[in-house]
């Protein structure tokens, strides 16, 4: 599958970092307790309590684009703020994201 990189050029989603590349980047961004920030956001909390999805309606799940980022800004801002204060701008670990999303969904059943 192809996505569009920051320079607007196609990039392959099949390209994965090697373990050495991952280790060189350092530890992932710590997102512990971000579920509390999501739960404090009226838009996210109300959408979930009304039976909606974690991502905003209209999000194209298979697309990496600016519109999806803007549409989901309330979800992304707590993550981006945490990443922005670190020198290397590390990404959160997928497992940590899953845990935090699960906490958010569980709290808003």
PDB file of C-alpha atoms in Angstrom:
ATOM      1  CA  UNK A   1       0.000   0.000   0.000  1.00  0.00           C
ATOM      2  CA  UNK A   2       1.153   3.507  -0.757  1.00  0.00           C
ATOM      3  CA  UNK A   3       0.860   6.601   1.380  1.00  0.00           C
ATOM      4  CA  UNK A   4       2.106  10.122   0.844  1.00  0.00           C
ATOM      5  CA  UNK A   5       5.158  11.267   2.753  1.00  0.00           C
ATOM      6  CA  UNK A   6       5.758  14.756   4.125  1.00  0.00           C
ATOM      7  CA  UNK A   7       7.324  15.844   0.845  1.00  0.00           C
ATOM      8  CA  UNK A   8       4.235  14.733  -1.082  1.00  0.00           C
ATOM      9  CA  UNK A   9       6.040  11.757  -2.537  1.00  0.00           C
ATOM     10  CA  UNK A  10       4.613   8.253  -2.423  1.00  0.00           C
ATOM     11  CA  UNK A  11       6.094   5.987   0.204  1.00  0.00           C
ATOM     12  CA  UNK A  12       5.584   2.330   0.863  1.00  0.00           C
ATOM     13  CA  UNK A  13       3.785   1.215   4.005  1.00  0.00           C
ATOM     14  CA  UNK A  14       5.693  -2.025   3.586  1.00  0.00           C
ATOM     15  CA  UNK A  15       8.860  -0.204   4.681  1.00  0.00           C
ATOM     16  CA  UNK A  16       9.395  -0.941   8.344  1.00  0.00           C
ATOM     17  CA  UNK A  17      12.240   0.113  10.584  1.00  0.00           C
ATOM     18  CA  UNK A  18      14.772  -2.528  11.467  1.00  0.00           C
ATOM     19  CA  UNK A  19      15.326  -3.251  15.177  1.00  0.00           C
ATOM     20  CA  UNK A  20      18.587  -1.273  14.976  1.00  0.00           C
ATOM     21  CA  UNK A  21      16.752   1.746  13.505  1.00  0.00           C
ATOM     22  CA  UNK A  22      14.122   1.561  16.237  1.00  0.00           C
ATOM     23  CA  UNK A  23      16.783   1.339  18.955  1.00  0.00           C
ATOM     24  CA  UNK A  24      18.623   4.345  17.485  1.00  0.00           C
ATOM     25  CA  UNK A  25      15.469   6.463  17.840  1.00  0.00           C
ATOM     26  CA  UNK A  26      15.402   5.888  21.585  1.00  0.00           C
ATOM     27  CA  UNK A  27      12.434   5.139  23.819  1.00  0.00           C
ATOM     28  CA  UNK A  28       8.893   5.862  22.617  1.00  0.00           C
ATOM     29  CA  UNK A  29       6.952   8.895  23.762  1.00  0.00           C
ATOM     30  CA  UNK A  30       5.373   8.349  27.178  1.00  0.00           C
ATOM     31  CA  UNK A  31       1.592   8.721  26.849  1.00  0.00           C
ATOM     32  CA  UNK A  32       0.571   7.294  30.227  1.00  0.00           C
ATOM     33  CA  UNK A  33      -2.717   8.762  31.427  1.00  0.00           C
ATOM     34  CA  UNK A  34      -3.516  10.438  28.080  1.00  0.00           C
ATOM     35  CA  UNK A  35      -6.881   8.684  28.308  1.00  0.00           C
ATOM     36  CA  UNK A  36      -7.746  11.135  31.101  1.00  0.00           C
ATOM     37  CA  UNK A  37      -7.090  14.065  28.780  1.00  0.00           C
ATOM     38  CA  UNK A  38      -9.294  12.474  26.116  1.00  0.00           C
ATOM     39  CA  UNK A  39     -12.034  11.887  28.697  1.00  0.00           C
ATOM     40  CA  UNK A  40     -11.810  15.548  29.778  1.00  0.00           C
ATOM     41  CA  UNK A  41     -12.495  16.640  26.192  1.00  0.00           C
ATOM     42  CA  UNK A  42     -16.259  17.253  25.894  1.00  0.00           C
ATOM     43  CA  UNK A  43     -16.294  16.443  22.180  1.00  0.00           C
ATOM     44  CA  UNK A  44     -14.553  13.067  22.541  1.00  0.00           C
ATOM     45  CA  UNK A  45     -16.392  12.067  25.716  1.00  0.00           C
ATOM     46  CA  UNK A  46     -19.848  12.993  24.397  1.00  0.00           C
ATOM     47  CA  UNK A  47     -19.258  11.273  21.051  1.00  0.00           C
ATOM     48  CA  UNK A  48     -18.259   8.041  22.784  1.00  0.00           C
ATOM     49  CA  UNK A  49     -21.070   8.154  25.332  1.00  0.00           C
ATOM     50  CA  UNK A  50     -23.552   8.626  22.481  1.00  0.00           C
ATOM     51  CA  UNK A  51     -22.262   5.382  20.929  1.00  0.00           C
ATOM     52  CA  UNK A  52     -19.898   6.967  18.415  1.00  0.00           C
ATOM     53  CA  UNK A  53     -16.449   5.843  17.400  1.00  0.00           C
ATOM     54  CA  UNK A  54     -13.090   6.841  18.851  1.00  0.00           C
ATOM     55  CA  UNK A  55     -12.202   8.748  15.686  1.00  0.00           C
ATOM     56  CA  UNK A  56     -14.415  11.550  14.429  1.00  0.00           C
ATOM     57  CA  UNK A  57     -17.165  10.739  11.913  1.00  0.00           C
ATOM     58  CA  UNK A  58     -15.900  11.245   8.386  1.00  0.00           C
ATOM     59  CA  UNK A  59     -12.420   9.953   9.147  1.00  0.00           C
ATOM     60  CA  UNK A  60     -11.096   7.910   6.234  1.00  0.00           C
ATOM     61  CA  UNK A  61      -9.338   5.166   8.175  1.00  0.00           C
ATOM     62  CA  UNK A  62      -7.087   4.022   5.328  1.00  0.00           C
ATOM     63  CA  UNK A  63      -5.928   7.542   4.447  1.00  0.00           C
ATOM     64  CA  UNK A  64      -2.999   9.492   5.851  1.00  0.00           C
ATOM     65  CA  UNK A  65      -3.851  13.094   5.074  1.00  0.00           C
ATOM     66  CA  UNK A  66      -4.166  16.556   6.551  1.00  0.00           C
ATOM     67  CA  UNK A  67      -7.968  16.438   6.575  1.00  0.00           C
ATOM     68  CA  UNK A  68      -7.969  13.374   8.858  1.00  0.00           C
ATOM     69  CA  UNK A  69      -5.484  15.074  11.187  1.00  0.00           C
ATOM     70  CA  UNK A  70      -7.562  18.261  11.345  1.00  0.00           C
ATOM     71  CA  UNK A  71     -10.792  16.307  11.826  1.00  0.00           C
ATOM     72  CA  UNK A  72      -9.237  14.432  14.770  1.00  0.00           C
ATOM     73  CA  UNK A  73      -7.291  17.338  16.288  1.00  0.00           C
ATOM     74  CA  UNK A  74      -8.880  16.865  19.726  1.00  0.00           C
ATOM     75  CA  UNK A  75      -7.541  13.322  19.837  1.00  0.00           C
ATOM     76  CA  UNK A  76      -4.125  14.185  18.409  1.00  0.00           C
ATOM     77  CA  UNK A  77      -3.262  17.331  20.388  1.00  0.00           C
ATOM     78  CA  UNK A  78      -2.484  15.622  23.730  1.00  0.00           C
ATOM     79  CA  UNK A  79      -0.176  13.222  21.875  1.00  0.00           C
ATOM     80  CA  UNK A  80       1.506  15.946  19.831  1.00  0.00           C
ATOM     81  CA  UNK A  81       2.034  18.128  22.913  1.00  0.00           C
ATOM     82  CA  UNK A  82       3.833  15.291  24.681  1.00  0.00           C
ATOM     83  CA  UNK A  83       5.950  14.557  21.613  1.00  0.00           C
ATOM     84  CA  UNK A  84       6.842  18.221  21.052  1.00  0.00           C
ATOM     85  CA  UNK A  85       8.692  18.691  24.340  1.00  0.00           C
ATOM     86  CA  UNK A  86      11.159  15.906  23.551  1.00  0.00           C
ATOM     87  CA  UNK A  87      14.247  16.458  21.415  1.00  0.00           C
ATOM     88  CA  UNK A  88      13.771  13.498  19.098  1.00  0.00           C
ATOM     89  CA  UNK A  89       9.965  13.802  18.777  1.00  0.00           C
ATOM     90  CA  UNK A  90       9.498  10.064  19.395  1.00  0.00           C
ATOM     91  CA  UNK A  91       6.249   8.385  18.466  1.00  0.00           C
ATOM     92  CA  UNK A  92       4.216   6.621  21.135  1.00  0.00           C
ATOM     93  CA  UNK A  93       4.402   2.838  21.135  1.00  0.00           C
ATOM     94  CA  UNK A  94       1.470   1.134  19.414  1.00  0.00           C
ATOM     95  CA  UNK A  95       0.839  -0.991  22.502  1.00  0.00           C
ATOM     96  CA  UNK A  96       0.633   2.146  24.661  1.00  0.00           C
ATOM     97  CA  UNK A  97      -1.836   3.723  22.225  1.00  0.00           C
ATOM     98  CA  UNK A  98      -3.975   0.597  22.324  1.00  0.00           C
ATOM     99  CA  UNK A  99      -3.964   0.617  26.130  1.00  0.00           C
ATOM    100  CA  UNK A 100      -4.911   4.288  26.352  1.00  0.00           C
ATOM    101  CA  UNK A 101      -7.651   3.976  23.719  1.00  0.00           C
ATOM    102  CA  UNK A 102      -9.008   0.920  25.543  1.00  0.00           C
ATOM    103  CA  UNK A 103      -9.076   2.880  28.821  1.00  0.00           C
ATOM    104  CA  UNK A 104     -10.972   5.683  27.078  1.00  0.00           C
ATOM    105  CA  UNK A 105     -13.502   3.348  25.483  1.00  0.00           C
ATOM    106  CA  UNK A 106     -14.025   1.406  28.710  1.00  0.00           C
ATOM    107  CA  UNK A 107     -14.641   4.589  30.702  1.00  0.00           C
ATOM    108  CA  UNK A 108     -17.252   5.750  28.211  1.00  0.00           C
ATOM    109  CA  UNK A 109     -19.332   2.616  27.678  1.00  0.00           C
TER     110      UNK A 109
END
